[in-house]
Amino acid sequence: MKDYGHFIGGKHVAGTSKRYGDVWNPSTGRLKDRVILATASDLNSAVEVAKQAQPAWANTNPQRRARVLMRFIDLINSEMDSLAALLSSEHGKTIIDAKGDIQRGVEAVEFYCGIPHLMKGEFTDGAGPSIDMYSMRQPLGVVAAVTPFNFPGMIPLQKIAPAIACGNALVLKPSERNPGVPLRLAELLIEAGLPPGVMNVVNGDKEVVDAILDNPTIQAVGFIGSTSIAQYIYARGTANGKRVQAFGGAKNHMVIMPDADIGHAVDALIGASYGSAGERCMAISVAVPVGRDTADRLVEQLIPRVRSLKVGPAHDPEADYGPLVTKAALDRVTSYVEAGLNEGAELAVDGRGLKLQGYEDGFYLGGCLFDKVTPDMKIYKEEIFGPVLSVVRTENYEEALKIVDDHEYGNGVAIFTRDGDAARDFASRVNVGMVGVNVPIPVPLAYYTFGGWKRSSFGDLNNHGSDGVRFYTKTKSVTTRWPSGIRDGAEFAIPTMK
Ligand code: NAD
């Protein structure tokens, strides 16, 4: 067992704290490592180091910054197996899913290798007599990111890549539940040629996050996690004058129209609801069949599929999904199953009490399926974040659309249908940020932007894609007059183009 510390100025440091968090191996249920929970003073040291390193990095031309990212991609790919094994051992997702987690992050890095083009400004030749105008994008300075446990590869990479590509220095505060991969990524960046101090990792909990939000040098905070914390980060960060984007929780619906291919919809639901033990912000947690016949056919086909899900330790290549991240997460999800029963929902498949031979202490929960869930129930309203799918039956398309729209979250949604008109109407009218048509987890690729609506997101810009450049830069507009010294006399009225 080791103690994870912080990575500041290109070196591992223990910092000043005497507080520790536990890092579990969810597959075995054993304590794997400890993580040192940073103090405000540790954060301030990291910020000072970042502040020193940032100007020279910002003055490194964008093609050279991009080349560091290119080498970084090669290094990640060359140790994909060990990174995925480390990720799985602290998260619990299967190895193939862990590789997907890292790969989606690599795709963001690939996109920001285009930073020389992405950061280009605008130019107008002859905006007035001898006057030209141009705009430029400049880095913000020192920025921070606070990330969740559920994608320890992808989400830190989606923050690191745009922040440093744009010429900022970054302080990353990853989840204290799985710090291994983010720390390794920071080491690989140094190997790739990133100057020390441009990318720092500070581990910790609320204490260090509050220090980030209050530190006057930090110009922007990118957060991803649960809604209550996202709202808190947004409020405190913006009150301190920072730029903040904070992405929160979700309750993603899949509407199944009467004309849908039910077999296809069931395949999609099984993967999207139970993959990664339901611990994805884009997991489908509510199925909304339209019409009684659709619902009956759907549930009839779902039941045997949910019963036969193979749950196993993360390294088992046969497992469909692994354990939940911690015992606390397992207890929380199990308590939702009990709440659903108390509220009168029909538990069509009960996955509680699953014990795996040889892994009796692991945090496993078999697939759970609730039928006849109604929108007033707690299991419908709240994010469960586990392998629990709820079926909400509806009479018609308009009722299904209204159910989706009335939910407080608006991250992702899908419709399964063979009717192009219905699909087009749904995509246009639904009040949700990311829509799939016959696609269950419509996570946009790295060159599009990612972001939910309603209480799934606080702030103005989306994650990654072109919004990543907008978030991590500020725009300067320059007006020039050459030759200089043309004398028009003093002008007291505002100049216009009339
Ligand atoms: P979390 O909100 O518990 O933690 C996220 C981060 O916030 C961690 O780094 C944690 O240390 C920090 N944190 C926790 N409590 C804090 C507090 N009181 N004050 C300040 N900082 C605090 O989330 P999680 O459990 O790690 O991740 C799961 C959640 O993240 C789910 O709600 C999921 O939907 C959401 N999520 C959203 C997206 C998205 O893009 N919308 C993506 C992934 C995960």
Coordinates of C-alpha atoms and ligand atoms in Angstrom, one line a residue:
M1 CA 0.0 0.0 0.0
K2 CA 1.3 3.4 -0.9
D3 CA 0.4 7.0 -0.3
Y4 CA -0.5 9.1 -3.3
G5 CA 0.7 12.6 -2.9
H6 CA 0.6 15.5 -5.4
F7 CA 2.5 16.3 -8.6
I8 CA 3.8 19.9 -8.5
G9 CA 6.5 21.5 -10.7
G10 CA 7.2 18.1 -12.3
K11 CA 7.8 16.3 -9.0
H12 CA 5.9 14.1 -6.6
V13 CA 5.5 15.9 -3.3
A14 CA 3.7 14.9 -0.1
G15 CA 2.7 18.4 0.9
T16 CA 1.8 19.6 4.4
S17 CA -1.4 17.6 5.2
K18 CA -1.9 15.0 7.8
R19 CA -5.3 14.0 6.4
Y20 CA -5.7 10.9 4.1
G21 CA -8.5 9.4 2.0
D22 CA -8.9 5.7 1.1
V23 CA -8.4 4.4 -2.4
W24 CA -10.2 1.0 -2.7
N25 CA -10.0 -1.8 -5.1
P26 CA -13.7 -2.2 -5.7
S27 CA -13.3 -5.7 -7.2
T28 CA -11.8 -7.2 -4.1
G29 CA -13.3 -4.7 -1.6
R30 CA -9.8 -4.3 -0.1
L31 CA -8.0 -1.0 0.7
K32 CA -5.6 -0.5 -2.1
D33 CA -3.8 2.8 -1.3
R34 CA -4.2 6.0 0.6
V35 CA -4.3 9.5 -0.9
I36 CA -3.0 12.6 0.9
L37 CA -5.8 15.2 1.1
A38 CA -4.1 18.6 0.3
T39 CA -4.4 21.7 2.4
A40 CA -5.0 25.2 1.2
S41 CA -1.3 25.9 1.6
D42 CA -0.4 22.9 -0.7
L43 CA -2.8 24.4 -3.3
N44 CA -1.3 27.8 -3.0
S45 CA 2.2 26.3 -3.6
A46 CA 1.0 24.6 -6.7
V47 CA -0.5 27.8 -8.0
E48 CA 2.7 29.7 -7.4
V49 CA 4.7 27.1 -9.4
A50 CA 2.0 27.2 -12.2
K51 CA 2.2 31.0 -12.2
Q52 CA 6.0 31.0 -12.7
A53 CA 5.8 28.4 -15.5
Q54 CA 2.9 29.8 -17.5
P55 CA 4.3 32.9 -19.3
A56 CA 7.1 30.9 -21.0
W57 CA 4.6 28.2 -22.0
A58 CA 2.2 30.8 -23.4
N59 CA 5.1 32.2 -25.4
T60 CA 6.0 28.8 -26.8
N61 CA 4.5 28.9 -30.3
P62 CA 1.3 26.9 -30.8
Q63 CA 2.9 24.3 -33.1
R64 CA 5.5 23.4 -30.5
R65 CA 2.7 23.2 -27.9
A66 CA 0.8 20.9 -30.2
R67 CA 3.9 18.7 -30.6
V68 CA 4.0 18.1 -26.9
L69 CA 0.4 16.8 -27.1
M70 CA 1.4 14.6 -30.1
R71 CA 4.2 13.0 -28.1
F72 CA 1.8 12.7 -25.1
I73 CA -0.7 10.7 -27.3
D74 CA 2.1 8.3 -28.3
L75 CA 3.2 7.8 -24.7
I76 CA -0.4 7.1 -23.6
N77 CA -0.9 4.6 -26.4
S78 CA 2.3 2.8 -25.7
E79 CA 1.2 2.1 -22.1
M80 CA -2.5 1.7 -22.7
D81 CA -2.6 -1.7 -21.1
S82 CA -1.0 -0.7 -17.8
L83 CA -3.0 2.5 -17.6
A84 CA -6.2 0.6 -18.2
A85 CA -5.3 -2.0 -15.5
L86 CA -4.5 0.8 -13.1
L87 CA -7.8 2.6 -13.9
S88 CA -9.8 -0.6 -13.5
S89 CA -8.2 -1.5 -10.2
E90 CA -9.3 1.9 -8.7
H91 CA -12.6 2.3 -10.4
G92 CA -14.0 -1.2 -11.0
K93 CA -14.9 -0.8 -14.7
T94 CA -13.9 -3.7 -17.0
I95 CA -10.5 -3.5 -18.8
I96 CA -12.1 -3.0 -22.2
D97 CA -14.3 -0.2 -20.8
A98 CA -11.2 1.4 -19.1
K99 CA -9.4 1.4 -22.4
G100 CA -12.5 3.2 -23.9
D101 CA -12.3 5.7 -21.1
I102 CA -8.7 6.5 -21.9
Q103 CA -9.2 6.4 -25.7
R104 CA -12.1 9.0 -25.5
G105 CA -9.7 11.2 -23.6
V106 CA -7.0 10.7 -26.2
E107 CA -9.4 11.7 -28.9
A108 CA -9.8 15.1 -27.1
V109 CA -6.0 15.5 -27.1
E110 CA -5.9 14.7 -30.8
F111 CA -8.4 17.4 -31.5
Y112 CA -6.4 20.0 -29.6
C113 CA -3.3 19.1 -31.6
G114 CA -4.9 21.4 -34.1
I115 CA -4.4 24.4 -31.7
P116 CA -2.5 26.5 -34.2
H117 CA -5.6 26.6 -36.3
L118 CA -8.1 26.6 -33.5
M119 CA -6.6 29.7 -31.8
K120 CA -6.4 31.8 -34.9
G121 CA -8.0 35.2 -34.7
E122 CA -9.9 37.3 -37.3
F123 CA -8.5 40.1 -39.5
T124 CA -10.3 42.8 -41.4
D125 CA -8.2 44.7 -44.0
G126 CA -9.4 48.2 -44.4
A127 CA -12.1 48.5 -41.7
G128 CA -11.8 52.3 -42.1
P129 CA -9.4 54.8 -43.7
S130 CA -5.9 53.1 -43.2
I131 CA -7.5 51.1 -40.4
D132 CA -7.3 47.4 -40.0
M133 CA -8.8 45.3 -37.2
Y134 CA -7.9 42.0 -35.8
S135 CA -8.7 39.8 -32.9
M136 CA -6.5 37.4 -31.0
R137 CA -7.1 34.7 -28.4
Q138 CA -4.8 34.7 -25.4
P139 CA -4.5 32.2 -22.6
L140 CA -6.1 33.1 -19.2
G141 CA -3.1 32.3 -17.1
V142 CA -3.4 29.7 -14.3
V143 CA -6.6 27.6 -14.5
A144 CA -8.0 24.7 -12.5
A145 CA -10.1 21.6 -13.1
V146 CA -12.0 19.5 -10.6
T147 CA -13.0 16.1 -11.9
P148 CA -15.2 13.1 -10.9
F149 CA -14.4 9.5 -10.2
N150 CA -16.4 7.9 -13.0
F151 CA -14.0 8.7 -16.0
P152 CA -10.5 9.0 -14.4
G153 CA -8.9 8.9 -17.9
M154 CA -11.3 10.7 -20.2
I155 CA -12.4 13.6 -18.1
P156 CA -8.9 14.8 -16.9
L157 CA -7.7 14.5 -20.5
Q158 CA -10.6 16.6 -21.7
K159 CA -9.6 19.3 -19.3
I160 CA -5.8 19.0 -19.6
A161 CA -5.7 19.1 -23.4
P162 CA -7.5 22.4 -24.1
A163 CA -6.2 24.2 -21.0
I164 CA -2.5 23.6 -21.9
A165 CA -2.9 23.7 -25.6
C166 CA -4.2 27.3 -25.2
G167 CA -1.1 28.2 -23.3
N168 CA -2.4 28.1 -19.7
A169 CA -0.9 26.4 -16.7
L170 CA -3.3 23.9 -15.0
V171 CA -3.9 22.7 -11.5
L172 CA -5.9 19.5 -11.7
K173 CA -7.8 18.2 -8.7
P174 CA -9.0 14.7 -9.7
S175 CA -11.3 12.5 -7.7
E176 CA -9.8 11.3 -4.5
R177 CA -11.3 7.9 -5.1
N178 CA -9.0 7.1 -8.1
P179 CA -6.0 9.4 -8.4
G180 CA -3.6 6.8 -10.0
V181 CA -4.3 7.5 -13.7
P182 CA -4.3 11.4 -13.4
L183 CA -1.0 11.3 -11.6
R184 CA 0.5 9.0 -14.3
L185 CA -0.8 11.3 -17.0
A186 CA 1.0 14.2 -15.4
E187 CA 4.3 12.2 -15.4
L188 CA 3.8 11.3 -19.1
L189 CA 3.3 15.0 -20.0
I190 CA 6.8 15.7 -18.6
E191 CA 8.2 12.8 -20.6
A192 CA 6.4 14.3 -23.6
G193 CA 8.3 17.6 -23.1
L194 CA 5.9 19.7 -21.2
P195 CA 7.9 22.2 -19.0
P196 CA 7.5 21.4 -15.3
G197 CA 4.9 23.5 -13.5
V198 CA 2.5 23.8 -16.5
M199 CA 0.5 20.8 -15.4
N200 CA 0.1 20.0 -11.7
V201 CA -2.0 17.6 -9.8
V202 CA -3.2 18.3 -6.3
N203 CA -5.2 15.6 -4.6
G204 CA -7.8 16.2 -2.0
D205 CA -11.4 16.9 -1.0
K206 CA -13.6 19.9 -0.2
E207 CA -10.8 21.7 1.6
V208 CA -8.6 21.9 -1.4
V209 CA -11.5 22.6 -3.8
D210 CA -12.5 25.6 -1.6
A211 CA -8.9 26.8 -1.8
I212 CA -9.1 26.6 -5.6
L213 CA -12.3 28.6 -5.6
D214 CA -10.9 31.3 -3.4
N215 CA -7.4 31.6 -4.9
P216 CA -7.1 34.9 -6.7
T217 CA -4.5 33.8 -9.2
I218 CA -6.8 31.0 -10.6
Q219 CA -8.7 32.6 -13.5
A220 CA -11.1 29.7 -14.5
V221 CA -12.4 26.5 -13.0
G222 CA -13.8 23.6 -15.1
F223 CA -15.8 21.2 -12.9
I224 CA -17.5 17.9 -13.6
G225 CA -19.4 16.0 -10.9
S226 CA -22.7 15.8 -9.2
T227 CA -25.3 18.6 -9.5
S228 CA -25.3 19.9 -5.9
I229 CA -21.5 20.3 -6.0
A230 CA -21.6 21.8 -9.5
Q231 CA -24.0 24.4 -8.4
Y232 CA -21.9 25.2 -5.3
I233 CA -18.7 25.5 -7.4
Y234 CA -20.4 27.7 -9.9
A235 CA -21.8 30.0 -7.2
R236 CA -18.6 30.3 -5.2
G237 CA -16.2 30.5 -8.2
T238 CA -18.2 33.2 -10.1
A239 CA -18.7 35.2 -6.8
N240 CA -14.9 35.3 -6.7
G241 CA -14.8 36.6 -10.3
K242 CA -13.7 33.4 -12.0
R243 CA -14.9 31.9 -15.2
V244 CA -16.6 28.7 -14.3
Q245 CA -18.2 25.8 -16.2
A246 CA -19.7 23.2 -14.0
F247 CA -21.3 20.0 -15.4
G248 CA -23.6 18.1 -13.1
G249 CA -25.7 15.0 -12.8
A250 CA -28.2 13.3 -15.1
K251 CA -31.2 11.2 -15.5
N252 CA -31.2 10.1 -19.2
H253 CA -34.3 8.8 -20.8
M254 CA -34.8 6.5 -23.8
V255 CA -38.1 6.8 -25.6
I256 CA -39.2 3.7 -27.4
M257 CA -41.8 4.3 -30.1
P258 CA -44.3 1.6 -31.0
D259 CA -42.6 1.1 -34.4
A260 CA -39.1 0.6 -32.9
D261 CA -37.3 -2.6 -33.4
I262 CA -37.6 -3.9 -29.9
G263 CA -34.7 -6.3 -30.1
H264 CA -32.4 -3.4 -31.1
A265 CA -33.8 -1.2 -28.4
V266 CA -33.3 -3.9 -25.8
D267 CA -29.7 -4.4 -26.9
A268 CA -29.1 -0.7 -26.6
L269 CA -30.7 -0.4 -23.2
I270 CA -28.8 -3.3 -21.8
G271 CA -25.4 -1.7 -22.7
A272 CA -26.3 1.9 -22.0
S273 CA -28.0 1.2 -18.6
Y274 CA -25.8 -1.5 -17.1
G275 CA -22.4 -0.8 -18.8
S276 CA -19.8 0.5 -16.2
A277 CA -22.4 -0.5 -13.5
G278 CA -24.5 2.5 -14.6
E279 CA -21.8 4.9 -13.3
R280 CA -21.9 7.1 -16.4
C281 CA -23.4 10.5 -16.6
M282 CA -24.7 9.5 -20.0
A283 CA -26.1 6.1 -18.9
I284 CA -29.7 5.5 -19.7
S285 CA -31.6 5.1 -16.4
V286 CA -35.2 5.5 -17.6
A287 CA -36.9 3.6 -20.4
V288 CA -40.0 5.3 -21.7
P289 CA -42.0 2.9 -23.9
V290 CA -44.9 4.5 -25.8
G291 CA -48.1 2.5 -25.6
R292 CA -49.0 -0.6 -23.5
D293 CA -48.1 -3.1 -26.2
T294 CA -44.6 -1.5 -26.6
A295 CA -44.1 -1.6 -22.9
D296 CA -45.2 -5.2 -22.5
R297 CA -42.9 -6.4 -25.3
L298 CA -40.0 -4.3 -24.0
V299 CA -40.2 -5.5 -20.4
E300 CA -40.8 -9.1 -21.5
Q301 CA -37.5 -9.0 -23.5
L302 CA -35.6 -7.0 -20.9
I303 CA -36.2 -9.3 -17.9
P304 CA -34.2 -12.3 -19.1
R305 CA -31.4 -10.1 -20.4
V306 CA -31.1 -8.3 -17.1
R307 CA -31.1 -11.6 -15.2
S308 CA -28.4 -13.0 -17.4
L309 CA -26.0 -10.0 -17.0
K310 CA -22.6 -11.2 -16.0
V311 CA -21.1 -9.2 -13.2
G312 CA -17.5 -9.8 -12.4
P313 CA -14.2 -8.4 -11.2
A314 CA -12.8 -5.7 -13.4
H315 CA -10.1 -7.9 -14.9
D316 CA -12.6 -10.7 -15.9
P317 CA -12.8 -10.5 -19.7
E318 CA -16.2 -12.2 -19.6
A319 CA -17.8 -9.6 -17.3
D320 CA -20.4 -7.2 -18.7
Y321 CA -19.7 -4.9 -15.9
G322 CA -17.8 -4.7 -12.6
P323 CA -18.4 -3.5 -9.0
L324 CA -19.5 -0.1 -7.9
V325 CA -16.7 2.2 -6.9
T326 CA -17.0 2.1 -3.1
K327 CA -19.0 0.3 -0.4
A328 CA -20.7 3.7 0.2
A329 CA -21.8 3.8 -3.4
L330 CA -23.1 0.2 -3.2
D331 CA -25.1 1.1 0.0
R332 CA -26.5 4.2 -1.6
V333 CA -27.7 2.5 -4.8
T334 CA -29.1 -0.4 -2.7
S335 CA -31.1 2.1 -0.6
Y336 CA -32.7 3.4 -3.8
V337 CA -33.8 -0.1 -4.7
E338 CA -35.5 -0.3 -1.3
A339 CA -37.0 3.2 -1.8
G340 CA -38.5 2.1 -5.1
L341 CA -40.1 -1.0 -3.5
N342 CA -41.5 1.2 -0.7
E343 CA -42.9 3.6 -3.2
G344 CA -44.8 0.8 -5.0
A345 CA -42.7 0.3 -8.2
E346 CA -42.5 -3.3 -9.4
L347 CA -39.0 -4.7 -9.0
A348 CA -39.0 -7.1 -12.0
V349 CA -35.4 -8.1 -11.5
D350 CA -33.7 -7.8 -8.1
G351 CA -29.9 -7.8 -8.2
R352 CA -29.3 -7.2 -4.6
G353 CA -27.2 -9.5 -2.4
L354 CA -24.9 -10.6 -5.2
K355 CA -21.8 -12.4 -3.8
L356 CA -19.0 -13.5 -6.2
Q357 CA -17.0 -16.5 -5.2
G358 CA -13.5 -15.4 -4.3
Y359 CA -14.6 -11.7 -4.3
E360 CA -17.1 -11.8 -1.5
D361 CA -16.0 -8.4 -0.2
G362 CA -16.3 -6.7 -3.6
F363 CA -18.9 -3.9 -4.1
Y364 CA -21.1 -5.8 -6.5
L365 CA -24.7 -5.3 -7.4
G366 CA -26.6 -7.4 -9.9
G367 CA -28.8 -5.7 -12.5
C368 CA -32.0 -4.3 -11.2
L369 CA -35.1 -3.5 -13.3
F370 CA -38.1 -1.6 -12.1
D371 CA -41.4 -1.5 -14.0
K372 CA -44.3 0.8 -13.5
V373 CA -42.3 3.6 -12.1
T374 CA -44.1 7.0 -12.0
P375 CA -42.6 10.5 -12.1
D376 CA -43.5 11.3 -8.5
M377 CA -41.2 8.6 -7.2
K378 CA -37.8 9.3 -5.6
I379 CA -36.2 6.6 -7.8
Y380 CA -37.4 8.5 -10.9
K381 CA -36.6 12.0 -9.7
E382 CA -33.1 11.4 -8.4
E383 CA -29.9 10.2 -10.0
I384 CA -29.2 6.7 -8.8
F385 CA -25.8 6.2 -10.6
G386 CA -25.9 2.4 -10.4
P387 CA -27.1 -0.6 -12.5
V388 CA -30.8 0.2 -12.0
L389 CA -33.2 0.8 -14.9
S390 CA -36.7 2.2 -14.4
V391 CA -39.5 1.7 -16.9
V392 CA -42.0 4.6 -17.1
R393 CA -45.0 3.6 -19.2
T394 CA -46.7 6.3 -21.3
E395 CA -49.8 6.4 -23.5
N396 CA -48.5 8.5 -26.4
Y397 CA -45.6 10.4 -27.9
E398 CA -46.6 13.8 -26.5
E399 CA -46.7 12.3 -22.9
A400 CA -43.3 10.7 -23.4
L401 CA -41.8 14.0 -24.6
K402 CA -43.4 15.9 -21.7
I403 CA -42.0 13.4 -19.2
V404 CA -38.5 14.0 -20.5
D405 CA -38.9 17.7 -20.6
D406 CA -40.3 18.0 -17.1
H407 CA -37.3 16.2 -15.5
E408 CA -34.9 18.6 -13.8
Y409 CA -31.9 17.1 -15.5
G410 CA -31.3 17.5 -19.2
N411 CA -28.0 15.8 -20.1
G412 CA -28.7 13.1 -22.7
V413 CA -31.8 11.5 -24.2
A414 CA -32.5 8.9 -27.0
I415 CA -35.4 8.0 -29.1
F416 CA -35.7 4.6 -30.8
T417 CA -38.0 4.6 -33.8
R418 CA -38.2 3.8 -37.5
D419 CA -40.2 7.0 -38.2
G420 CA -38.0 9.8 -39.5
D421 CA -40.7 12.4 -38.8
A422 CA -41.0 11.5 -35.2
A423 CA -37.2 11.4 -34.7
R424 CA -36.9 14.8 -36.3
D425 CA -39.6 16.3 -34.2
F426 CA -38.1 14.8 -31.1
A427 CA -34.6 16.1 -31.8
S428 CA -35.9 19.6 -32.5
R429 CA -38.3 19.9 -29.5
V430 CA -36.8 18.0 -26.6
N431 CA -35.4 20.2 -23.9
V432 CA -32.1 18.2 -23.4
G433 CA -28.5 19.0 -24.5
M434 CA -27.5 15.8 -26.3
V435 CA -29.9 13.7 -28.3
G436 CA -29.5 10.2 -29.9
V437 CA -31.7 8.8 -32.6
N438 CA -31.4 5.0 -32.4
V439 CA -28.1 5.8 -30.6
P440 CA -28.4 5.1 -26.8
I441 CA -25.4 7.1 -25.5
P442 CA -25.1 10.1 -27.7
V443 CA -21.8 11.4 -26.4
P444 CA -20.5 13.8 -29.0
L445 CA -17.1 13.2 -30.4
A446 CA -14.2 15.3 -29.4
Y447 CA -14.6 17.8 -32.2
Y448 CA -18.2 18.6 -31.1
T449 CA -19.0 20.0 -27.7
F450 CA -20.4 18.1 -24.8
G451 CA -22.9 19.6 -22.4
G452 CA -26.3 19.0 -20.8
W453 CA -29.1 21.5 -20.2
K454 CA -31.2 22.4 -17.2
R455 CA -29.7 21.3 -13.9
S456 CA -27.1 19.2 -15.7
S457 CA -24.9 22.2 -16.4
F458 CA -24.0 25.6 -14.9
G459 CA -22.2 28.1 -17.0
D460 CA -22.3 29.2 -20.6
L461 CA -19.9 27.1 -22.6
N462 CA -19.8 23.4 -23.3
N463 CA -17.0 20.9 -22.6
H464 CA -14.3 20.2 -25.3
G465 CA -14.5 20.9 -29.0
S466 CA -14.4 24.5 -30.0
D467 CA -15.9 25.6 -26.7
G468 CA -12.8 24.3 -25.0
V469 CA -10.8 27.0 -26.8
R470 CA -13.4 29.6 -26.0
F471 CA -13.4 28.7 -22.3
Y472 CA -9.6 28.6 -21.8
T473 CA -8.8 31.8 -23.8
K474 CA -9.9 35.5 -23.7
T475 CA -10.4 37.5 -26.8
K476 CA -8.6 40.7 -27.5
S477 CA -9.7 43.1 -30.4
V478 CA -7.0 45.4 -31.8
T479 CA -7.7 48.4 -34.1
T480 CA -4.7 49.8 -35.9
R481 CA -4.1 52.8 -38.2
W482 CA -1.1 52.9 -40.6
P483 CA 0.4 55.1 -41.6
S484 CA 0.1 56.7 -38.2
G485 CA 0.0 60.4 -37.7
I486 CA -2.9 61.2 -40.1
R487 CA -4.5 64.4 -38.7
D488 CA -8.3 64.5 -38.8
G489 CA -8.6 66.9 -35.8
A490 CA -10.1 66.0 -32.4
E491 CA -13.3 63.9 -32.7
F492 CA -15.8 64.3 -29.9
A493 CA -18.7 62.2 -31.2
I494 CA -18.3 58.4 -31.2
P495 CA -16.9 57.2 -34.5
T496 CA -19.4 55.2 -36.6
M497 CA -19.4 53.6 -40.0
K498 CA -22.3 55.8 -41.2
Ligands
NAD1 P1 -18.8 14.4 -6.8 O1 -19.7 15.7 -7.1 O2 -19.0 13.7 -5.6 O3 -17.2 14.8 -6.9 C1 -16.7 15.5 -8.0 C2 -15.5 16.3 -7.6 O4 -15.9 17.3 -6.6 C3 -14.4 15.4 -6.9 O5 -13.2 15.9 -7.4 C4 -14.6 15.7 -5.4 O6 -13.5 15.6 -4.7 C5 -15.2 17.1 -5.4 N1 -16.1 17.3 -4.3 C6 -16.9 16.4 -3.7 N2 -17.6 17.0 -2.7 C7 -17.2 18.3 -2.7 C8 -17.6 19.4 -1.9 N3 -18.5 19.3 -0.9 N4 -17.1 20.6 -2.1 C9 -16.2 20.8 -3.1 N5 -15.7 19.7 -3.9 C10 -16.3 18.5 -3.7 O7 -19.1 13.5 -8.1 P2 -18.6 12.0 -8.3 O8 -19.3 11.1 -7.4 O9 -17.1 11.9 -8.3 O10 -19.0 11.7 -9.8 C11 -20.3 11.3 -10.2 C12 -21.2 12.5 -10.5 O11 -20.6 13.2 -11.6 C13 -22.5 12.0 -11.1 O12 -23.5 12.9 -10.6 C14 -22.4 12.1 -12.6 O13 -23.6 12.3 -13.3 C15 -21.6 13.4 -12.6 N6 -20.9 13.4 -13.9 C16 -21.3 14.4 -14.8 C17 -20.7 14.5 -16.1 C18 -21.2 15.5 -17.0 O14 -20.5 15.8 -18.0 N7 -22.3 16.2 -16.8 C19 -19.7 13.6 -16.4 C20 -19.3 12.7 -15.5 C21 -19.9 12.6 -14.2

